[in-house]
PDB file of C-alpha atoms in Angstrom:
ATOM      1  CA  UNK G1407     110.712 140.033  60.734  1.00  0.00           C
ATOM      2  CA  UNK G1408     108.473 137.064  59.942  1.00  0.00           C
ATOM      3  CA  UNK G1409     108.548 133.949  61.758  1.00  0.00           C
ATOM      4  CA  UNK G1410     107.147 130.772  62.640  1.00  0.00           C
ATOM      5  CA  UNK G1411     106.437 129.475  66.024  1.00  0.00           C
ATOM      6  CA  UNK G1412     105.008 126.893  67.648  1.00  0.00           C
ATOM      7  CA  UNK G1413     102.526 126.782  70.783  1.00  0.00           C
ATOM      8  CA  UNK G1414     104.152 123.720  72.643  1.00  0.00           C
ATOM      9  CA  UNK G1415     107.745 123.049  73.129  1.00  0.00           C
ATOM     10  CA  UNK G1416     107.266 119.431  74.555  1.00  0.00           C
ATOM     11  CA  UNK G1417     104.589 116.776  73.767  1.00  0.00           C
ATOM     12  CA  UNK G1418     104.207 113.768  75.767  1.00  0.00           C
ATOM     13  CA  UNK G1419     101.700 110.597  74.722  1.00  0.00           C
ATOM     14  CA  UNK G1420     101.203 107.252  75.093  1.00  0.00           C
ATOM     15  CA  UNK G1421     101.706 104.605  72.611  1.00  0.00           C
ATOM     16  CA  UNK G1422      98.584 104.343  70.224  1.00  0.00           C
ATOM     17  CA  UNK G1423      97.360 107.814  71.554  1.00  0.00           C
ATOM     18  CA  UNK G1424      97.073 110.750  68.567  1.00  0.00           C
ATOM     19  CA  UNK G1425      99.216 113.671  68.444  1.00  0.00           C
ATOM     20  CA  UNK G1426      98.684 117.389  67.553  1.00  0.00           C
ATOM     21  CA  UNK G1427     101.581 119.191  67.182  1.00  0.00           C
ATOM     22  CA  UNK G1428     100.714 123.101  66.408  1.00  0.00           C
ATOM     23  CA  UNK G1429     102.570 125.613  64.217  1.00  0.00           C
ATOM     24  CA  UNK G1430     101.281 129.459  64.145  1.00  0.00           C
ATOM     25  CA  UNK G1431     103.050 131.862  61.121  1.00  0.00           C
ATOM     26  CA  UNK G1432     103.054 135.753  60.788  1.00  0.00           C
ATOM     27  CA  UNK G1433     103.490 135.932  57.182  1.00  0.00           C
ATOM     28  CA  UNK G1434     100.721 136.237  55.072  1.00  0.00           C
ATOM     29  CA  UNK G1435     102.753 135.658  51.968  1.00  0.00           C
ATOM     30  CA  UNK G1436     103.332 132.340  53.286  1.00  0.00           C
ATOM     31  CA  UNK G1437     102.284 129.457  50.074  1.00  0.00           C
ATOM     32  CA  UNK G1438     104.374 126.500  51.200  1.00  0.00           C
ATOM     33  CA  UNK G1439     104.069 124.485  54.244  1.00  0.00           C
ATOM     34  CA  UNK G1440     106.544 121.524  55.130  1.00  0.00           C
ATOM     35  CA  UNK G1441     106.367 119.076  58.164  1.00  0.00           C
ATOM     36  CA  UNK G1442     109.633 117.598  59.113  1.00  0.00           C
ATOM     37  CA  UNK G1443     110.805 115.497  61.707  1.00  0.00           C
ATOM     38  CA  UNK G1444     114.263 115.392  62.827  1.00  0.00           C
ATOM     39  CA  UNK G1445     115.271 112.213  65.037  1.00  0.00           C
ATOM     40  CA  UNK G1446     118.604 112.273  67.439  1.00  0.00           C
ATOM     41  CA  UNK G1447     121.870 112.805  65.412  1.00  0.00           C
ATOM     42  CA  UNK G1448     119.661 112.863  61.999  1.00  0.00           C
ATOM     43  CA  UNK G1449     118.803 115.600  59.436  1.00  0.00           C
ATOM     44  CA  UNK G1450     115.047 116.574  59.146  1.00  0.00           C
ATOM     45  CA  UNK G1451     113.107 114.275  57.684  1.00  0.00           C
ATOM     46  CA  UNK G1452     110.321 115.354  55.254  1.00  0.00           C
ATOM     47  CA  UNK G1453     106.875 114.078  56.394  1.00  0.00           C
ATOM     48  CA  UNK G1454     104.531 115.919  54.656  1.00  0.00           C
ATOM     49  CA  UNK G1455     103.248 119.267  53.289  1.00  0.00           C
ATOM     50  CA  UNK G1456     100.471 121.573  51.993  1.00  0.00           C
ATOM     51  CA  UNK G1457      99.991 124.034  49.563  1.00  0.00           C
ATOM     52  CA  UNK G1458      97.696 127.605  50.770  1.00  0.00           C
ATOM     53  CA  UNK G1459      95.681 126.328  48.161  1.00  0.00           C
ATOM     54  CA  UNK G1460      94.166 123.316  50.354  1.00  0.00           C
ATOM     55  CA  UNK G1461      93.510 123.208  54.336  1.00  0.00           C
ATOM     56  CA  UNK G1462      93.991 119.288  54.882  1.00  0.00           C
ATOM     57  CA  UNK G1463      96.257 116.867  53.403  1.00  0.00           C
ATOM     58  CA  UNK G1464      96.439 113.277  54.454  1.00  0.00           C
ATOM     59  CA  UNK G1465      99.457 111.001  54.351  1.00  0.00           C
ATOM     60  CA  UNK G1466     100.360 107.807  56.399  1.00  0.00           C
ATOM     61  CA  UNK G1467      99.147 108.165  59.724  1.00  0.00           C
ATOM     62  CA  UNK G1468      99.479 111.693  58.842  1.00  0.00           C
ATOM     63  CA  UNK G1469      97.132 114.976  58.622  1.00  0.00           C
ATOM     64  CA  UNK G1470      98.138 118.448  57.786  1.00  0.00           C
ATOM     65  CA  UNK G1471      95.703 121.388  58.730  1.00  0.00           C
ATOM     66  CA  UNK G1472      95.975 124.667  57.706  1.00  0.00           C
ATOM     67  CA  UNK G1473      93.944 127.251  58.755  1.00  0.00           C
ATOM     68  CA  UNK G1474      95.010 130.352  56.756  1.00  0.00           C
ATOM     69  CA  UNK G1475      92.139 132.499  58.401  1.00  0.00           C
ATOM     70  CA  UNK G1476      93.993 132.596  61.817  1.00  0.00           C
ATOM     71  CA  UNK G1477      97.356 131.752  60.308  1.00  0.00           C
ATOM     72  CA  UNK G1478      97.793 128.388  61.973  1.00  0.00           C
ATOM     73  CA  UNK G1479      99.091 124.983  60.956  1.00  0.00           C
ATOM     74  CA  UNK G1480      99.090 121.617  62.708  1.00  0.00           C
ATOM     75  CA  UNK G1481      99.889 118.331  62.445  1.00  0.00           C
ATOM     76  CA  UNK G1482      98.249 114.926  63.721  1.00  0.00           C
ATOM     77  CA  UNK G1483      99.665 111.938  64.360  1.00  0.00           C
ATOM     78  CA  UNK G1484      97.305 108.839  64.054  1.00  0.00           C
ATOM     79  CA  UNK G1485      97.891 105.627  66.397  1.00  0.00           C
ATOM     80  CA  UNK G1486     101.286 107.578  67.597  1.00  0.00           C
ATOM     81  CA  UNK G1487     104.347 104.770  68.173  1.00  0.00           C
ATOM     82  CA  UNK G1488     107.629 105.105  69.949  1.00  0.00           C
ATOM     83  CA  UNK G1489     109.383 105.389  66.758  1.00  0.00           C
ATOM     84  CA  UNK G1490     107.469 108.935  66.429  1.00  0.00           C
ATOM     85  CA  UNK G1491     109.520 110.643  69.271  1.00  0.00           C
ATOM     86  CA  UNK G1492     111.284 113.186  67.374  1.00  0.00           C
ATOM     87  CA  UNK G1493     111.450 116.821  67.173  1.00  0.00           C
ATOM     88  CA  UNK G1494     108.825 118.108  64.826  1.00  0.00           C
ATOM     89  CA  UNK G1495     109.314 121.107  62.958  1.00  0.00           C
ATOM     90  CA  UNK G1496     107.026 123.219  60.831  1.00  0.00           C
ATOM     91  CA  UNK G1497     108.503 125.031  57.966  1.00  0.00           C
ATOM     92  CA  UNK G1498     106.937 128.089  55.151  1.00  0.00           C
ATOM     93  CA  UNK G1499     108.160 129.529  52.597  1.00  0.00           C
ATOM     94  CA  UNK G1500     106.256 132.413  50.130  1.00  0.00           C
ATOM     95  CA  UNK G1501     107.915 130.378  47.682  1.00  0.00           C
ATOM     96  CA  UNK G1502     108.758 131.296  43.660  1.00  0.00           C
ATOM     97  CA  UNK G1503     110.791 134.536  42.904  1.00  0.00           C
ATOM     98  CA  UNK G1504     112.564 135.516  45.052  1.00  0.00           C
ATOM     99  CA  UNK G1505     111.610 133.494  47.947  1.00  0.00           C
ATOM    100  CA  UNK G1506     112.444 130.418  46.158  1.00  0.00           C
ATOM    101  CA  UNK G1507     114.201 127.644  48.640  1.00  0.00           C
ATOM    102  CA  UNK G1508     113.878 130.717  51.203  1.00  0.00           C
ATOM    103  CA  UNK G1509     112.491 128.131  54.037  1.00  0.00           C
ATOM    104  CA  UNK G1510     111.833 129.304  57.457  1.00  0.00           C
ATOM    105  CA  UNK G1511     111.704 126.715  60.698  1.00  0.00           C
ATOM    106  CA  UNK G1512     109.590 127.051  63.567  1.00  0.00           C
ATOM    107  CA  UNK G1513     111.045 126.485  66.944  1.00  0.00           C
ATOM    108  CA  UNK G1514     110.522 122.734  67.291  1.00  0.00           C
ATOM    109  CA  UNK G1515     108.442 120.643  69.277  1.00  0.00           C
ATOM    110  CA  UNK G1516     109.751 118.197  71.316  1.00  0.00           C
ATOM    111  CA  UNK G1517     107.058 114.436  71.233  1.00  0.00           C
ATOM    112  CA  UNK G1518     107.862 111.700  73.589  1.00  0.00           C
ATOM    113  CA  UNK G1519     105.497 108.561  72.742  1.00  0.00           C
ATOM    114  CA  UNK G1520     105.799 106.188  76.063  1.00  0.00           C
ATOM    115  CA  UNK G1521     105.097 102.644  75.530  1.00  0.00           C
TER     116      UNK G1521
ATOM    117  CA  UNK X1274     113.557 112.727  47.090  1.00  0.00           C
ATOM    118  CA  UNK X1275     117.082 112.750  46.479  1.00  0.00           C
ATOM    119  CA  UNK X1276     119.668 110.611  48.729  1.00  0.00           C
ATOM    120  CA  UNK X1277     122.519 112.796  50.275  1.00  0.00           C
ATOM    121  CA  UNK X1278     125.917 112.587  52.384  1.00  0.00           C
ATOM    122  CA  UNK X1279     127.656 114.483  54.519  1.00  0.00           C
ATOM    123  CA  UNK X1280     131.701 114.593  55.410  1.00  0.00           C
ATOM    124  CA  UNK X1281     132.151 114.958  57.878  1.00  0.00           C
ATOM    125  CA  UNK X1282     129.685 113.780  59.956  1.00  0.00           C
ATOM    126  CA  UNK X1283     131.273 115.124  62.856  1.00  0.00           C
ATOM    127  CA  UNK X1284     134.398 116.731  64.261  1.00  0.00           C
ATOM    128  CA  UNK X1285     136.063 119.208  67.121  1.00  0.00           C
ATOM    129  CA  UNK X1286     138.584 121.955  65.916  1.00  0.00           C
ATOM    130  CA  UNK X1287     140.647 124.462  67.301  1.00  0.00           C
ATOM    131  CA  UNK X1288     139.317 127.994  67.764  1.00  0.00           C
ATOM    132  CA  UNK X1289     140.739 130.411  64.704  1.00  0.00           C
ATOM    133  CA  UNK X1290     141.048 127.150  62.574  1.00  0.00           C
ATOM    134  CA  UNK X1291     138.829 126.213  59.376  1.00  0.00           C
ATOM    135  CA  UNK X1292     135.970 123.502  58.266  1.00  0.00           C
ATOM    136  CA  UNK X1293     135.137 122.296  55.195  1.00  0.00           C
ATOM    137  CA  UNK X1294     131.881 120.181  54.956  1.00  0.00           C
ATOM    138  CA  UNK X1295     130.950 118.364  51.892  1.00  0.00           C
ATOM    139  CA  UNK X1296     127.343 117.559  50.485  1.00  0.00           C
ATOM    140  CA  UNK X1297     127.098 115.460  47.792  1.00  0.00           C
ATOM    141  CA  UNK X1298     123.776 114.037  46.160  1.00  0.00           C
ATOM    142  CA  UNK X1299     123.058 110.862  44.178  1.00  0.00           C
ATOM    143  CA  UNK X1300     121.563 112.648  41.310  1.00  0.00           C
ATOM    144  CA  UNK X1301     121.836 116.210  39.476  1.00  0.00           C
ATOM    145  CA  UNK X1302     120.174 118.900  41.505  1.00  0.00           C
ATOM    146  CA  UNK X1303     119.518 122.842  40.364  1.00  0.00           C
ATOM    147  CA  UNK X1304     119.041 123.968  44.123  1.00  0.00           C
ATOM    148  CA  UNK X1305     121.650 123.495  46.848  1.00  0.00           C
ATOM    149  CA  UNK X1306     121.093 125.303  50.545  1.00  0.00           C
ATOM    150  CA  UNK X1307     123.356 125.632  53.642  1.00  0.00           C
ATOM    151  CA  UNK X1308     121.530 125.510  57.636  1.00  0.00           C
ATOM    152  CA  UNK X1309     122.689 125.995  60.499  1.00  0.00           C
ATOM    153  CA  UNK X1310     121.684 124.249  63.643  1.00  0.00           C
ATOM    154  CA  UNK X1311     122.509 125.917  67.091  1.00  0.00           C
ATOM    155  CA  UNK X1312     122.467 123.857  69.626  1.00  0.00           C
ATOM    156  CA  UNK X1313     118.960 122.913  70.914  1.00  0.00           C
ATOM    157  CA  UNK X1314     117.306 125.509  68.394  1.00  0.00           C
ATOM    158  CA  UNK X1315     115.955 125.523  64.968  1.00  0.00           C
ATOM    159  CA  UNK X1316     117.112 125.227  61.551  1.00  0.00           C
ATOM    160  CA  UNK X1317     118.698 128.960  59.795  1.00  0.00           C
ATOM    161  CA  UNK X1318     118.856 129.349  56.342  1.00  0.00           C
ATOM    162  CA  UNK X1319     123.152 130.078  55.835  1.00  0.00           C
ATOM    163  CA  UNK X1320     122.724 130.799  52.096  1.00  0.00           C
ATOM    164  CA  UNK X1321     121.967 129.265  48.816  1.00  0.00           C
ATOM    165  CA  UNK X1322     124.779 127.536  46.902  1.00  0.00           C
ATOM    166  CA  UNK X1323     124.227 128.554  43.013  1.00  0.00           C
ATOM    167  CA  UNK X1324     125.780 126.167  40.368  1.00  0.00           C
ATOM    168  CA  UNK X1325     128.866 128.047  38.648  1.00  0.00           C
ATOM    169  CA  UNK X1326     128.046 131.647  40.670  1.00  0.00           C
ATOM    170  CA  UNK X1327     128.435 132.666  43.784  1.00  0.00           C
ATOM    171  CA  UNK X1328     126.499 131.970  46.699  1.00  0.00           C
ATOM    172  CA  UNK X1329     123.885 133.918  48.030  1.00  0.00           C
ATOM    173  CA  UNK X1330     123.802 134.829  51.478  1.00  0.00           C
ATOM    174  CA  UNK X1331     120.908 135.436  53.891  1.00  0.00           C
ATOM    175  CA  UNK X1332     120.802 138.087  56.471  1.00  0.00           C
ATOM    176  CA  UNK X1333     123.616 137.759  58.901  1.00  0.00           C
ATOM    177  CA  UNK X1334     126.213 135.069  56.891  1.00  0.00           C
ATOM    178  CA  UNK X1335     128.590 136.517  54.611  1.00  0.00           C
ATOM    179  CA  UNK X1336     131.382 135.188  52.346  1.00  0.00           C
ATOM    180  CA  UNK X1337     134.518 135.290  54.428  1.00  0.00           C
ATOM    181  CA  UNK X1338     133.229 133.795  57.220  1.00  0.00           C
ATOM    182  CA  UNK X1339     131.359 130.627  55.403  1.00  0.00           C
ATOM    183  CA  UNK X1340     132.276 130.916  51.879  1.00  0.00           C
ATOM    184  CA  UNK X1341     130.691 128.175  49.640  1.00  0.00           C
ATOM    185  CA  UNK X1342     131.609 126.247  46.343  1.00  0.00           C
ATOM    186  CA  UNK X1343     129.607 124.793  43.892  1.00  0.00           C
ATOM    187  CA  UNK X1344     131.431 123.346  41.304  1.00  0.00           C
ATOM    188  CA  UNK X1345     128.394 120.658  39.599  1.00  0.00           C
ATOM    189  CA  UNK X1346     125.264 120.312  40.145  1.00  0.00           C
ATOM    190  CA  UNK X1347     125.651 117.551  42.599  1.00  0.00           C
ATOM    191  CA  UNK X1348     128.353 118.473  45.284  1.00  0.00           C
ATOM    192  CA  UNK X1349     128.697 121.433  47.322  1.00  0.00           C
ATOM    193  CA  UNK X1350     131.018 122.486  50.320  1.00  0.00           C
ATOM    194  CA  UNK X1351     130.713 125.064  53.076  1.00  0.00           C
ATOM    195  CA  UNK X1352     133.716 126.571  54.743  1.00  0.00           C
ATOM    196  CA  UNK X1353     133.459 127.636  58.404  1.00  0.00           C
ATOM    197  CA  UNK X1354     136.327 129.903  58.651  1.00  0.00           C
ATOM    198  CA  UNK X1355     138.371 131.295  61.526  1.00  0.00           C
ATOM    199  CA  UNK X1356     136.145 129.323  64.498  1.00  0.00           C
ATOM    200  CA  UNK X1357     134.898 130.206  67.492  1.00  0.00           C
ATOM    201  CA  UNK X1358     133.025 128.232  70.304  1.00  0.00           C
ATOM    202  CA  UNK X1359     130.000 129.876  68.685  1.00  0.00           C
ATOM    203  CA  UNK X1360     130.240 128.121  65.308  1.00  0.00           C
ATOM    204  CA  UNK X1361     129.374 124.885  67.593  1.00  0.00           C
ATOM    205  CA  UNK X1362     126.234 123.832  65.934  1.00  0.00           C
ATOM    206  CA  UNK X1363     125.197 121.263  63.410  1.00  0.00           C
ATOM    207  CA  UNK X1364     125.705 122.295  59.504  1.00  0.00           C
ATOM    208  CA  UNK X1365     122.847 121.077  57.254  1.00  0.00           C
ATOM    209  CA  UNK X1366     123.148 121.135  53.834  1.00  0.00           C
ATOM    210  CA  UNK X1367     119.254 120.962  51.369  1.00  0.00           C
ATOM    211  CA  UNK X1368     118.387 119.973  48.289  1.00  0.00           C
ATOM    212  CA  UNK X1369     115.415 120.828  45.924  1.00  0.00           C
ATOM    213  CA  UNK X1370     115.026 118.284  43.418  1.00  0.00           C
ATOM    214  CA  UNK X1371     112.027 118.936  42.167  1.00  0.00           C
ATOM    215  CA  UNK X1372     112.378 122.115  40.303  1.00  0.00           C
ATOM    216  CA  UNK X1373     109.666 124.202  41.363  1.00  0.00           C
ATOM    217  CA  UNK X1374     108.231 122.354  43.947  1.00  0.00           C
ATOM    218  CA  UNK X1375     109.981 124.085  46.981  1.00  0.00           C
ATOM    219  CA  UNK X1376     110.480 120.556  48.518  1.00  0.00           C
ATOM    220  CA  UNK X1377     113.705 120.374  50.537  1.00  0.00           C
ATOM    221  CA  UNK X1378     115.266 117.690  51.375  1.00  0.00           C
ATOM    222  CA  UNK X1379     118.148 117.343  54.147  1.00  0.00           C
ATOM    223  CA  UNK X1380     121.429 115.345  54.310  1.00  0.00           C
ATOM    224  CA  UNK X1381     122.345 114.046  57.623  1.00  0.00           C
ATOM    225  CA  UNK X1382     124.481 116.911  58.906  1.00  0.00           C
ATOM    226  CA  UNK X1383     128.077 117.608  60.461  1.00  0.00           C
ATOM    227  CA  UNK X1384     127.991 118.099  63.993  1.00  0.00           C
ATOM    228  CA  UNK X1385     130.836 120.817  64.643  1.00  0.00           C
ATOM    229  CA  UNK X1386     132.600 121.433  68.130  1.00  0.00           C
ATOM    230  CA  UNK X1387     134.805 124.271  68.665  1.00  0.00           C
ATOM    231  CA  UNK X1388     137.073 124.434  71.559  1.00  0.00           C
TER     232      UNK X1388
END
């Protein structure tokens, strides 16, 4: 079926370095894209997203990519801190109908900032 | 975004016994979701808890083993029935609060441990 996955299982940086954490999708359908970053022992946390409509959003230290033509999605981290290391997730979701709430996770990536 | 809990936050049961995790959210929400969490992997998509129907299931989950209330619009529980070691994962429950927006938003999960 359709899935998300993401080129790199482990990241590793140093403190004030930027991130790129990278998500590819198969589905075309796809509308909805969701960052989230789960810490140890902690639900996901949403960081940001993007709609098919756009290829770059920018939040707080924060940039979204989306490349629709190649089906790819990424996610850089400015000025990356130890308080980033988390696993990242991408999520998608055709959304409406449906699809509605129908979110599916990529594999993870696992970023280790080192002071 | 919508501030949720989670009870419990953790436990370790019997094989063949039952689970019931609560989710309840600070303010009225039309979309509730169930994930699971296998250990080391990604988020699944259990099924979506519906406000005075029954829950729909995705691919793989069905009703006897993880059947799920949904008796207001701000509290939900999920039922893991009849355990196994296998059920060891970490049970997420998501909220949309945004209607239409196909934002989720996670509580801080129950980390499960069958014996």
């Amino acid at each position: 079926g359709e899935s998300v996955g993401l080129h790199l299982p482990t990241l590793s940086v140093q403190e004030g370095d930027n991130s790129i954490i990278n998500c590819a999708y198969s589905n075309s359908a796809s509308d909805y894209f969701i960052w989230y970053k789960q810490e140890s022992g902690k639900g996901p946390q949403f960081i940001i997203d993007i709609r098919s409509n756009m290829d770059k959003r920018q939040g707080q230290r924060v940039t979204v990519l989306l490349n629709k033509t190649v089906k790819h999605l990424s996610l850089q981290i400015a000025a990356t801190q130890p308080g980033d290391s988390a696993v990242y997730f991408c999520a998608e979701t055709p959304g409406g109908g449906t699809s509605y709430g129908k979110l599916t996770f990529g594999q993870g990536t696992i970023l280790t900032v080192h002071p | 975004s919508a501030v949720i809990s989670q009870k419990p936050s953790r436990d370790i049961c019997q094989r063949g016994t039952s689970l019931t995790i609560q989710c309840q959210v600070d303010s009225q929400v039309t979309m509730m979701f169930w994930y699971r969490q296998q250990p080391g992997q990604s988020l699944t998509l259990i099924a979506t808890a519906n406000q005075g129907s029954e829950a729909t299931y995705e691919s793989g989950f069905v009703i006897d083993k993880f059947p799920i209330s949904r008796p207001n619009l701000t509290f939900s529980t999920l039922t893991v029935s009849n355990m196994s070691p296998e059920d060891s994962s970490i049970y997420l429950c998501s909220v949309d609060p945004l209607v239409g927006t196909d934002t989720q938003y996670f509580g801080p999960g129950t980390r499960l441990t069958v014996l």
